[in-house]
Amino acid sequence: MARQVDYRANVSDAPDAYTRPAFSLSNRLRRLVWNITWALLYRLSPRPLHAWRAMLLRLFGAKLGPDCHFYPKSKVWAPWNLVCADHVAAADGVEIYNPSPIQLDSHVILSQDCYLCGATHDYNHPDFSLLAYRMHIHGYAWICARASVAPGVNVGEGAVLGLASVATKDLAPWTVYGGNPAVAVRERTRTIPPAPGDQA
């Protein structure tokens, strides 16, 4: 099934579509204020102050459950497009590029320098339009250090994307993936009981 584009930049009326901004002025101003806040109040905050950084993210529209740990060098492109359940962790160097909403379920772990890429470009169109996709990282998934998740890819419950791997297709639940592009290498032992109605 083809991935559904959530946002497509309209640059058809620009003299040169390659140089026209892909987002509205209000969006760019909002991100400017957020980037200043990130640089002065988020990035420089002491590592243990997870509640402080969570508060800053919420001030800019993020929906965060309790006990989320976002470390000082983690980056969220648009906090208002971030939805997190409880006990989500984003280590130093994590980058969440989310022009469209990205949802992180309970106990998701994003390790150092991993990258969630929520947008790409239509390279077959003369406008080279930006295309953004919704993404969902299901509970207990682990995106290992320096791994990348491509636009529109969803990660199943308990899936593991190994060190420096690149996920270009949806990842099945409770499966370990590695490589570029990532392929399944083994099953992962289920660490939580199945939800009612699910098969073990």
JSON list of C-alpha atoms in Angstrom, two decimals:
[
{"chain": "A", "resi": 1, "resn": "MET", "atom": "CA", "xyz": [0.00, 0.00, 0.00]},
{"chain": "A", "resi": 2, "resn": "ALA", "atom": "CA", "xyz": [1.41, 3.40, -1.00]},
{"chain": "A", "resi": 3, "resn": "ARG", "atom": "CA", "xyz": [2.19, 5.81, 1.80]},
{"chain": "A", "resi": 4, "resn": "GLN", "atom": "CA", "xyz": [-0.24, 8.69, 2.08]},
{"chain": "A", "resi": 5, "resn": "VAL", "atom": "CA", "xyz": [1.25, 12.18, 1.90]},
{"chain": "A", "resi": 6, "resn": "ASP", "atom": "CA", "xyz": [0.08, 14.32, 4.82]},
{"chain": "A", "resi": 7, "resn": "TYR", "atom": "CA", "xyz": [1.48, 17.63, 3.55]},
{"chain": "A", "resi": 8, "resn": "ARG", "atom": "CA", "xyz": [2.69, 18.73, 0.11]},
{"chain": "A", "resi": 9, "resn": "ALA", "atom": "CA", "xyz": [4.32, 22.11, -0.29]},
{"chain": "A", "resi": 10, "resn": "ASN", "atom": "CA", "xyz": [2.65, 24.32, -2.90]},
{"chain": "A", "resi": 11, "resn": "VAL", "atom": "CA", "xyz": [5.36, 26.10, -4.87]},
{"chain": "A", "resi": 12, "resn": "SER", "atom": "CA", "xyz": [3.77, 26.04, -8.32]},
{"chain": "A", "resi": 13, "resn": "ASP", "atom": "CA", "xyz": [3.41, 29.85, -8.51]},
{"chain": "A", "resi": 14, "resn": "ALA", "atom": "CA", "xyz": [7.05, 30.58, -7.65]},
{"chain": "A", "resi": 15, "resn": "PRO", "atom": "CA", "xyz": [9.46, 31.79, -10.36]},
{"chain": "A", "resi": 16, "resn": "ASP", "atom": "CA", "xyz": [11.92, 29.17, -9.14]},
{"chain": "A", "resi": 17, "resn": "ALA", "atom": "CA", "xyz": [10.27, 26.45, -7.05]},
{"chain": "A", "resi": 18, "resn": "TYR", "atom": "CA", "xyz": [13.64, 25.31, -5.73]},
{"chain": "A", "resi": 19, "resn": "THR", "atom": "CA", "xyz": [14.16, 28.58, -3.84]},
{"chain": "A", "resi": 20, "resn": "ARG", "atom": "CA", "xyz": [10.65, 29.19, -2.50]},
{"chain": "A", "resi": 21, "resn": "PRO", "atom": "CA", "xyz": [10.01, 28.34, 1.18]},
{"chain": "A", "resi": 22, "resn": "ALA", "atom": "CA", "xyz": [8.13, 25.07, 1.65]},
{"chain": "A", "resi": 23, "resn": "PHE", "atom": "CA", "xyz": [6.21, 26.39, 4.68]},
{"chain": "A", "resi": 24, "resn": "SER", "atom": "CA", "xyz": [4.07, 29.38, 5.53]},
{"chain": "A", "resi": 25, "resn": "LEU", "atom": "CA", "xyz": [5.46, 32.53, 7.12]},
{"chain": "A", "resi": 26, "resn": "SER", "atom": "CA", "xyz": [3.64, 31.77, 10.38]},
{"chain": "A", "resi": 27, "resn": "ASN", "atom": "CA", "xyz": [5.19, 28.31, 10.49]},
{"chain": "A", "resi": 28, "resn": "ARG", "atom": "CA", "xyz": [8.67, 29.71, 9.90]},
{"chain": "A", "resi": 29, "resn": "LEU", "atom": "CA", "xyz": [8.21, 32.39, 12.59]},
{"chain": "A", "resi": 30, "resn": "ARG", "atom": "CA", "xyz": [6.96, 29.79, 15.04]},
{"chain": "A", "resi": 31, "resn": "ARG", "atom": "CA", "xyz": [10.01, 27.63, 14.36]},
{"chain": "A", "resi": 32, "resn": "LEU", "atom": "CA", "xyz": [12.28, 30.65, 14.76]},
{"chain": "A", "resi": 33, "resn": "VAL", "atom": "CA", "xyz": [10.94, 31.30, 18.25]},
{"chain": "A", "resi": 34, "resn": "TRP", "atom": "CA", "xyz": [11.24, 27.61, 19.08]},
{"chain": "A", "resi": 35, "resn": "ASN", "atom": "CA", "xyz": [14.83, 27.45, 17.81]},
{"chain": "A", "resi": 36, "resn": "ILE", "atom": "CA", "xyz": [15.81, 30.43, 19.96]},
{"chain": "A", "resi": 37, "resn": "THR", "atom": "CA", "xyz": [14.15, 28.78, 22.96]},
{"chain": "A", "resi": 38, "resn": "TRP", "atom": "CA", "xyz": [15.93, 25.50, 22.19]},
{"chain": "A", "resi": 39, "resn": "ALA", "atom": "CA", "xyz": [19.32, 27.22, 21.95]},
{"chain": "A", "resi": 40, "resn": "LEU", "atom": "CA", "xyz": [18.99, 29.29, 25.13]},
{"chain": "A", "resi": 41, "resn": "LEU", "atom": "CA", "xyz": [16.79, 27.27, 27.48]},
{"chain": "A", "resi": 42, "resn": "TYR", "atom": "CA", "xyz": [16.68, 23.67, 26.26]},
{"chain": "A", "resi": 43, "resn": "ARG", "atom": "CA", "xyz": [20.15, 22.92, 24.89]},
{"chain": "A", "resi": 44, "resn": "LEU", "atom": "CA", "xyz": [21.96, 24.53, 27.84]},
{"chain": "A", "resi": 45, "resn": "SER", "atom": "CA", "xyz": [19.84, 22.92, 30.57]},
{"chain": "A", "resi": 46, "resn": "PRO", "atom": "CA", "xyz": [21.51, 20.40, 32.93]},
{"chain": "A", "resi": 47, "resn": "ARG", "atom": "CA", "xyz": [21.06, 16.75, 31.89]},
{"chain": "A", "resi": 48, "resn": "PRO", "atom": "CA", "xyz": [18.89, 15.72, 34.88]},
{"chain": "A", "resi": 49, "resn": "LEU", "atom": "CA", "xyz": [16.25, 18.42, 34.16]},
{"chain": "A", "resi": 50, "resn": "HIS", "atom": "CA", "xyz": [13.98, 16.25, 32.04]},
{"chain": "A", "resi": 51, "resn": "ALA", "atom": "CA", "xyz": [10.85, 17.86, 33.47]},
{"chain": "A", "resi": 52, "resn": "TRP", "atom": "CA", "xyz": [12.12, 21.31, 32.43]},
{"chain": "A", "resi": 53, "resn": "ARG", "atom": "CA", "xyz": [12.69, 20.24, 28.82]},
{"chain": "A", "resi": 54, "resn": "ALA", "atom": "CA", "xyz": [9.34, 18.45, 28.75]},
{"chain": "A", "resi": 55, "resn": "MET", "atom": "CA", "xyz": [7.71, 21.67, 29.95]},
{"chain": "A", "resi": 56, "resn": "LEU", "atom": "CA", "xyz": [9.37, 23.65, 27.13]},
{"chain": "A", "resi": 57, "resn": "LEU", "atom": "CA", "xyz": [8.18, 21.12, 24.55]},
{"chain": "A", "resi": 58, "resn": "ARG", "atom": "CA", "xyz": [4.65, 21.31, 25.95]},
{"chain": "A", "resi": 59, "resn": "LEU", "atom": "CA", "xyz": [4.74, 25.11, 25.82]},
{"chain": "A", "resi": 60, "resn": "PHE", "atom": "CA", "xyz": [5.23, 24.79, 22.07]},
{"chain": "A", "resi": 61, "resn": "GLY", "atom": "CA", "xyz": [2.38, 22.33, 21.66]},
{"chain": "A", "resi": 62, "resn": "ALA", "atom": "CA", "xyz": [3.91, 18.88, 22.21]},
{"chain": "A", "resi": 63, "resn": "LYS", "atom": "CA", "xyz": [1.65, 16.29, 23.82]},
{"chain": "A", "resi": 64, "resn": "LEU", "atom": "CA", "xyz": [3.80, 14.35, 26.29]},
{"chain": "A", "resi": 65, "resn": "GLY", "atom": "CA", "xyz": [2.85, 11.67, 28.77]},
{"chain": "A", "resi": 66, "resn": "PRO", "atom": "CA", "xyz": [4.51, 11.40, 32.20]},
{"chain": "A", "resi": 67, "resn": "ASP", "atom": "CA", "xyz": [8.21, 10.69, 32.74]},
{"chain": "A", "resi": 68, "resn": "CYS", "atom": "CA", "xyz": [9.47, 11.47, 29.24]},
{"chain": "A", "resi": 69, "resn": "HIS", "atom": "CA", "xyz": [13.25, 11.96, 29.11]},
{"chain": "A", "resi": 70, "resn": "PHE", "atom": "CA", "xyz": [14.44, 14.29, 26.35]},
{"chain": "A", "resi": 71, "resn": "TYR", "atom": "CA", "xyz": [18.16, 14.96, 26.74]},
{"chain": "A", "resi": 72, "resn": "PRO", "atom": "CA", "xyz": [19.68, 18.43, 26.12]},
{"chain": "A", "resi": 73, "resn": "LYS", "atom": "CA", "xyz": [21.18, 17.69, 22.69]},
{"chain": "A", "resi": 74, "resn": "SER", "atom": "CA", "xyz": [18.01, 16.10, 21.31]},
{"chain": "A", "resi": 75, "resn": "LYS", "atom": "CA", "xyz": [16.19, 18.13, 18.64]},
{"chain": "A", "resi": 76, "resn": "VAL", "atom": "CA", "xyz": [12.52, 18.30, 17.73]},
{"chain": "A", "resi": 77, "resn": "TRP", "atom": "CA", "xyz": [11.82, 20.23, 14.53]},
{"chain": "A", "resi": 78, "resn": "ALA", "atom": "CA", "xyz": [8.19, 21.08, 15.38]},
{"chain": "A", "resi": 79, "resn": "PRO", "atom": "CA", "xyz": [7.10, 20.33, 18.96]},
{"chain": "A", "resi": 80, "resn": "TRP", "atom": "CA", "xyz": [3.44, 20.95, 18.03]},
{"chain": "A", "resi": 81, "resn": "ASN", "atom": "CA", "xyz": [3.67, 17.88, 15.76]},
{"chain": "A", "resi": 82, "resn": "LEU", "atom": "CA", "xyz": [5.01, 15.58, 18.48]},
{"chain": "A", "resi": 83, "resn": "VAL", "atom": "CA", "xyz": [2.78, 13.16, 20.41]},
{"chain": "A", "resi": 84, "resn": "CYS", "atom": "CA", "xyz": [4.40, 11.00, 23.10]},
{"chain": "A", "resi": 85, "resn": "ALA", "atom": "CA", "xyz": [2.94, 8.52, 25.55]},
{"chain": "A", "resi": 86, "resn": "ASP", "atom": "CA", "xyz": [4.64, 7.82, 28.89]},
{"chain": "A", "resi": 87, "resn": "HIS", "atom": "CA", "xyz": [8.29, 6.89, 29.51]},
{"chain": "A", "resi": 88, "resn": "VAL", "atom": "CA", "xyz": [9.63, 7.93, 26.10]},
{"chain": "A", "resi": 89, "resn": "ALA", "atom": "CA", "xyz": [13.39, 8.59, 25.93]},
{"chain": "A", "resi": 90, "resn": "ALA", "atom": "CA", "xyz": [15.29, 10.65, 23.35]},
{"chain": "A", "resi": 91, "resn": "ALA", "atom": "CA", "xyz": [19.05, 10.62, 23.90]},
{"chain": "A", "resi": 92, "resn": "ASP", "atom": "CA", "xyz": [21.60, 13.28, 23.00]},
{"chain": "A", "resi": 93, "resn": "GLY", "atom": "CA", "xyz": [21.91, 13.78, 19.26]},
{"chain": "A", "resi": 94, "resn": "VAL", "atom": "CA", "xyz": [18.45, 12.43, 18.44]},
{"chain": "A", "resi": 95, "resn": "GLU", "atom": "CA", "xyz": [16.74, 14.44, 15.73]},
{"chain": "A", "resi": 96, "resn": "ILE", "atom": "CA", "xyz": [13.00, 14.28, 15.10]},
{"chain": "A", "resi": 97, "resn": "TYR", "atom": "CA", "xyz": [12.21, 15.99, 11.79]},
{"chain": "A", "resi": 98, "resn": "ASN", "atom": "CA", "xyz": [8.43, 16.22, 11.92]},
{"chain": "A", "resi": 99, "resn": "PRO", "atom": "CA", "xyz": [6.75, 18.64, 9.51]},
{"chain": "A", "resi": 100, "resn": "SER", "atom": "CA", "xyz": [3.77, 16.27, 9.96]},
{"chain": "A", "resi": 101, "resn": "PRO", "atom": "CA", "xyz": [2.82, 14.57, 13.24]},
{"chain": "A", "resi": 102, "resn": "ILE", "atom": "CA", "xyz": [5.03, 11.83, 14.65]},
{"chain": "A", "resi": 103, "resn": "GLN", "atom": "CA", "xyz": [3.65, 9.65, 17.44]},
{"chain": "A", "resi": 104, "resn": "LEU", "atom": "CA", "xyz": [5.86, 7.84, 19.95]},
{"chain": "A", "resi": 105, "resn": "ASP", "atom": "CA", "xyz": [4.08, 5.27, 22.09]},
{"chain": "A", "resi": 106, "resn": "SER", "atom": "CA", "xyz": [4.88, 4.10, 25.62]},
{"chain": "A", "resi": 107, "resn": "HIS", "atom": "CA", "xyz": [8.48, 3.13, 26.44]},
{"chain": "A", "resi": 108, "resn": "VAL", "atom": "CA", "xyz": [9.91, 4.02, 23.02]},
{"chain": "A", "resi": 109, "resn": "ILE", "atom": "CA", "xyz": [13.68, 4.51, 23.15]},
{"chain": "A", "resi": 110, "resn": "LEU", "atom": "CA", "xyz": [15.53, 6.71, 20.67]},
{"chain": "A", "resi": 111, "resn": "SER", "atom": "CA", "xyz": [19.27, 6.20, 21.17]},
{"chain": "A", "resi": 112, "resn": "GLN", "atom": "CA", "xyz": [22.13, 8.62, 20.47]},
{"chain": "A", "resi": 113, "resn": "ASP", "atom": "CA", "xyz": [22.20, 10.34, 17.08]},
{"chain": "A", "resi": 114, "resn": "CYS", "atom": "CA", "xyz": [19.27, 8.44, 15.60]},
{"chain": "A", "resi": 115, "resn": "TYR", "atom": "CA", "xyz": [17.13, 10.28, 13.06]},
{"chain": "A", "resi": 116, "resn": "LEU", "atom": "CA", "xyz": [13.40, 10.17, 12.43]},
{"chain": "A", "resi": 117, "resn": "CYS", "atom": "CA", "xyz": [12.93, 11.73, 8.99]},
{"chain": "A", "resi": 118, "resn": "GLY", "atom": "CA", "xyz": [9.34, 12.83, 8.43]},
{"chain": "A", "resi": 119, "resn": "ALA", "atom": "CA", "xyz": [9.69, 14.41, 4.97]},
{"chain": "A", "resi": 120, "resn": "THR", "atom": "CA", "xyz": [11.31, 14.09, 1.58]},
{"chain": "A", "resi": 121, "resn": "HIS", "atom": "CA", "xyz": [10.94, 15.71, -1.87]},
{"chain": "A", "resi": 122, "resn": "ASP", "atom": "CA", "xyz": [9.10, 14.70, -5.01]},
{"chain": "A", "resi": 123, "resn": "TYR", "atom": "CA", "xyz": [12.21, 14.33, -7.16]},
{"chain": "A", "resi": 124, "resn": "ASN", "atom": "CA", "xyz": [10.12, 13.32, -10.21]},
{"chain": "A", "resi": 125, "resn": "HIS", "atom": "CA", "xyz": [8.18, 16.60, -10.21]},
{"chain": "A", "resi": 126, "resn": "PRO", "atom": "CA", "xyz": [9.62, 19.82, -11.69]},
{"chain": "A", "resi": 127, "resn": "ASP", "atom": "CA", "xyz": [8.65, 21.70, -8.50]},
{"chain": "A", "resi": 128, "resn": "PHE", "atom": "CA", "xyz": [10.71, 19.30, -6.33]},
{"chain": "A", "resi": 129, "resn": "SER", "atom": "CA", "xyz": [7.89, 19.70, -3.78]},
{"chain": "A", "resi": 130, "resn": "LEU", "atom": "CA", "xyz": [8.45, 18.82, -0.15]},
{"chain": "A", "resi": 131, "resn": "LEU", "atom": "CA", "xyz": [6.34, 15.83, 0.94]},
{"chain": "A", "resi": 132, "resn": "ALA", "atom": "CA", "xyz": [5.67, 15.19, 4.63]},
{"chain": "A", "resi": 133, "resn": "TYR", "atom": "CA", "xyz": [4.25, 12.01, 6.17]},
{"chain": "A", "resi": 134, "resn": "ARG", "atom": "CA", "xyz": [2.71, 11.03, 9.48]},
{"chain": "A", "resi": 135, "resn": "MET", "atom": "CA", "xyz": [4.74, 8.41, 11.34]},
{"chain": "A", "resi": 136, "resn": "HIS", "atom": "CA", "xyz": [4.08, 6.11, 14.28]},
{"chain": "A", "resi": 137, "resn": "ILE", "atom": "CA", "xyz": [6.67, 4.41, 16.48]},
{"chain": "A", "resi": 138, "resn": "HIS", "atom": "CA", "xyz": [4.78, 1.83, 18.53]},
{"chain": "A", "resi": 139, "resn": "GLY", "atom": "CA", "xyz": [5.38, 0.98, 22.16]},
{"chain": "A", "resi": 140, "resn": "TYR", "atom": "CA", "xyz": [8.60, -0.63, 23.39]},
{"chain": "A", "resi": 141, "resn": "ALA", "atom": "CA", "xyz": [10.36, -0.08, 20.06]},
{"chain": "A", "resi": 142, "resn": "TRP", "atom": "CA", "xyz": [14.06, 0.75, 20.17]},
{"chain": "A", "resi": 143, "resn": "ILE", "atom": "CA", "xyz": [15.77, 2.85, 17.51]},
{"chain": "A", "resi": 144, "resn": "CYS", "atom": "CA", "xyz": [19.46, 2.23, 18.16]},
{"chain": "A", "resi": 145, "resn": "ALA", "atom": "CA", "xyz": [22.30, 4.73, 17.93]},
{"chain": "A", "resi": 146, "resn": "ARG", "atom": "CA", "xyz": [22.80, 6.40, 14.52]},
{"chain": "A", "resi": 147, "resn": "ALA", "atom": "CA", "xyz": [19.88, 4.51, 12.99]},
{"chain": "A", "resi": 148, "resn": "SER", "atom": "CA", "xyz": [17.48, 6.32, 10.64]},
{"chain": "A", "resi": 149, "resn": "VAL", "atom": "CA", "xyz": [13.79, 5.87, 9.90]},
{"chain": "A", "resi": 150, "resn": "ALA", "atom": "CA", "xyz": [12.75, 7.04, 6.44]},
{"chain": "A", "resi": 151, "resn": "PRO", "atom": "CA", "xyz": [9.70, 9.23, 5.71]},
{"chain": "A", "resi": 152, "resn": "GLY", "atom": "CA", "xyz": [6.36, 7.53, 6.23]},
{"chain": "A", "resi": 153, "resn": "VAL", "atom": "CA", "xyz": [7.84, 4.39, 7.80]},
{"chain": "A", "resi": 154, "resn": "ASN", "atom": "CA", "xyz": [6.03, 3.02, 10.86]},
{"chain": "A", "resi": 155, "resn": "VAL", "atom": "CA", "xyz": [7.78, 0.93, 13.50]},
{"chain": "A", "resi": 156, "resn": "GLY", "atom": "CA", "xyz": [5.86, -1.94, 15.07]},
{"chain": "A", "resi": 157, "resn": "GLU", "atom": "CA", "xyz": [5.55, -2.64, 18.78]},
{"chain": "A", "resi": 158, "resn": "GLY", "atom": "CA", "xyz": [8.78, -3.90, 20.28]},
{"chain": "A", "resi": 159, "resn": "ALA", "atom": "CA", "xyz": [10.73, -3.70, 17.02]},
{"chain": "A", "resi": 160, "resn": "VAL", "atom": "CA", "xyz": [14.47, -2.98, 17.15]},
{"chain": "A", "resi": 161, "resn": "LEU", "atom": "CA", "xyz": [16.32, -1.04, 14.46]},
{"chain": "A", "resi": 162, "resn": "GLY", "atom": "CA", "xyz": [20.01, -1.87, 14.92]},
{"chain": "A", "resi": 163, "resn": "LEU", "atom": "CA", "xyz": [23.08, 0.34, 15.07]},
{"chain": "A", "resi": 164, "resn": "ALA", "atom": "CA", "xyz": [23.33, 2.73, 12.08]},
{"chain": "A", "resi": 165, "resn": "SER", "atom": "CA", "xyz": [20.61, 0.83, 10.20]},
{"chain": "A", "resi": 166, "resn": "VAL", "atom": "CA", "xyz": [18.17, 2.52, 7.81]},
{"chain": "A", "resi": 167, "resn": "ALA", "atom": "CA", "xyz": [14.48, 1.57, 7.83]},
{"chain": "A", "resi": 168, "resn": "THR", "atom": "CA", "xyz": [12.90, 2.20, 4.43]},
{"chain": "A", "resi": 169, "resn": "LYS", "atom": "CA", "xyz": [9.83, -0.01, 4.99]},
{"chain": "A", "resi": 170, "resn": "ASP", "atom": "CA", "xyz": [7.51, -0.61, 7.94]},
{"chain": "A", "resi": 171, "resn": "LEU", "atom": "CA", "xyz": [9.05, -2.73, 10.71]},
{"chain": "A", "resi": 172, "resn": "ALA", "atom": "CA", "xyz": [7.10, -5.72, 12.03]},
{"chain": "A", "resi": 173, "resn": "PRO", "atom": "CA", "xyz": [6.41, -6.04, 15.76]},
{"chain": "A", "resi": 174, "resn": "TRP", "atom": "CA", "xyz": [8.93, -7.77, 18.03]},
{"chain": "A", "resi": 175, "resn": "THR", "atom": "CA", "xyz": [11.50, -8.18, 15.26]},
{"chain": "A", "resi": 176, "resn": "VAL", "atom": "CA", "xyz": [15.15, -7.10, 15.15]},
{"chain": "A", "resi": 177, "resn": "TYR", "atom": "CA", "xyz": [16.32, -5.34, 11.98]},
{"chain": "A", "resi": 178, "resn": "GLY", "atom": "CA", "xyz": [19.76, -4.39, 10.73]},
{"chain": "A", "resi": 179, "resn": "GLY", "atom": "CA", "xyz": [21.52, -3.09, 7.65]},
{"chain": "A", "resi": 180, "resn": "ASN", "atom": "CA", "xyz": [20.93, -0.51, 4.93]},
{"chain": "A", "resi": 181, "resn": "PRO", "atom": "CA", "xyz": [18.22, -1.00, 3.88]},
{"chain": "A", "resi": 182, "resn": "ALA", "atom": "CA", "xyz": [17.20, -2.74, 7.10]},
{"chain": "A", "resi": 183, "resn": "VAL", "atom": "CA", "xyz": [16.14, -6.38, 6.90]},
{"chain": "A", "resi": 184, "resn": "ALA", "atom": "CA", "xyz": [14.77, -8.68, 9.59]},
{"chain": "A", "resi": 185, "resn": "VAL", "atom": "CA", "xyz": [17.56, -10.66, 11.27]},
{"chain": "A", "resi": 186, "resn": "ARG", "atom": "CA", "xyz": [15.80, -12.34, 14.21]},
{"chain": "A", "resi": 187, "resn": "GLU", "atom": "CA", "xyz": [12.73, -12.26, 16.40]},
{"chain": "A", "resi": 188, "resn": "ARG", "atom": "CA", "xyz": [12.75, -10.41, 19.70]},
{"chain": "A", "resi": 189, "resn": "THR", "atom": "CA", "xyz": [11.32, -11.97, 22.83]},
{"chain": "A", "resi": 190, "resn": "ARG", "atom": "CA", "xyz": [8.10, -10.21, 23.78]},
{"chain": "A", "resi": 191, "resn": "THR", "atom": "CA", "xyz": [8.78, -8.37, 27.02]},
{"chain": "A", "resi": 192, "resn": "ILE", "atom": "CA", "xyz": [5.22, -7.35, 27.79]},
{"chain": "A", "resi": 193, "resn": "PRO", "atom": "CA", "xyz": [2.01, -9.40, 27.82]},
{"chain": "A", "resi": 194, "resn": "PRO", "atom": "CA", "xyz": [-0.07, -9.16, 24.62]},
{"chain": "A", "resi": 195, "resn": "ALA", "atom": "CA", "xyz": [-2.98, -6.75, 24.65]},
{"chain": "A", "resi": 196, "resn": "PRO", "atom": "CA", "xyz": [-6.45, -8.26, 25.04]},
{"chain": "A", "resi": 197, "resn": "GLY", "atom": "CA", "xyz": [-7.52, -9.79, 21.75]},
{"chain": "A", "resi": 198, "resn": "ASP", "atom": "CA", "xyz": [-3.95, -10.03, 20.39]},
{"chain": "A", "resi": 199, "resn": "GLN", "atom": "CA", "xyz": [-2.31, -13.34, 19.69]},
{"chain": "A", "resi": 200, "resn": "ALA", "atom": "CA", "xyz": [0.85, -14.14, 21.59]}
]
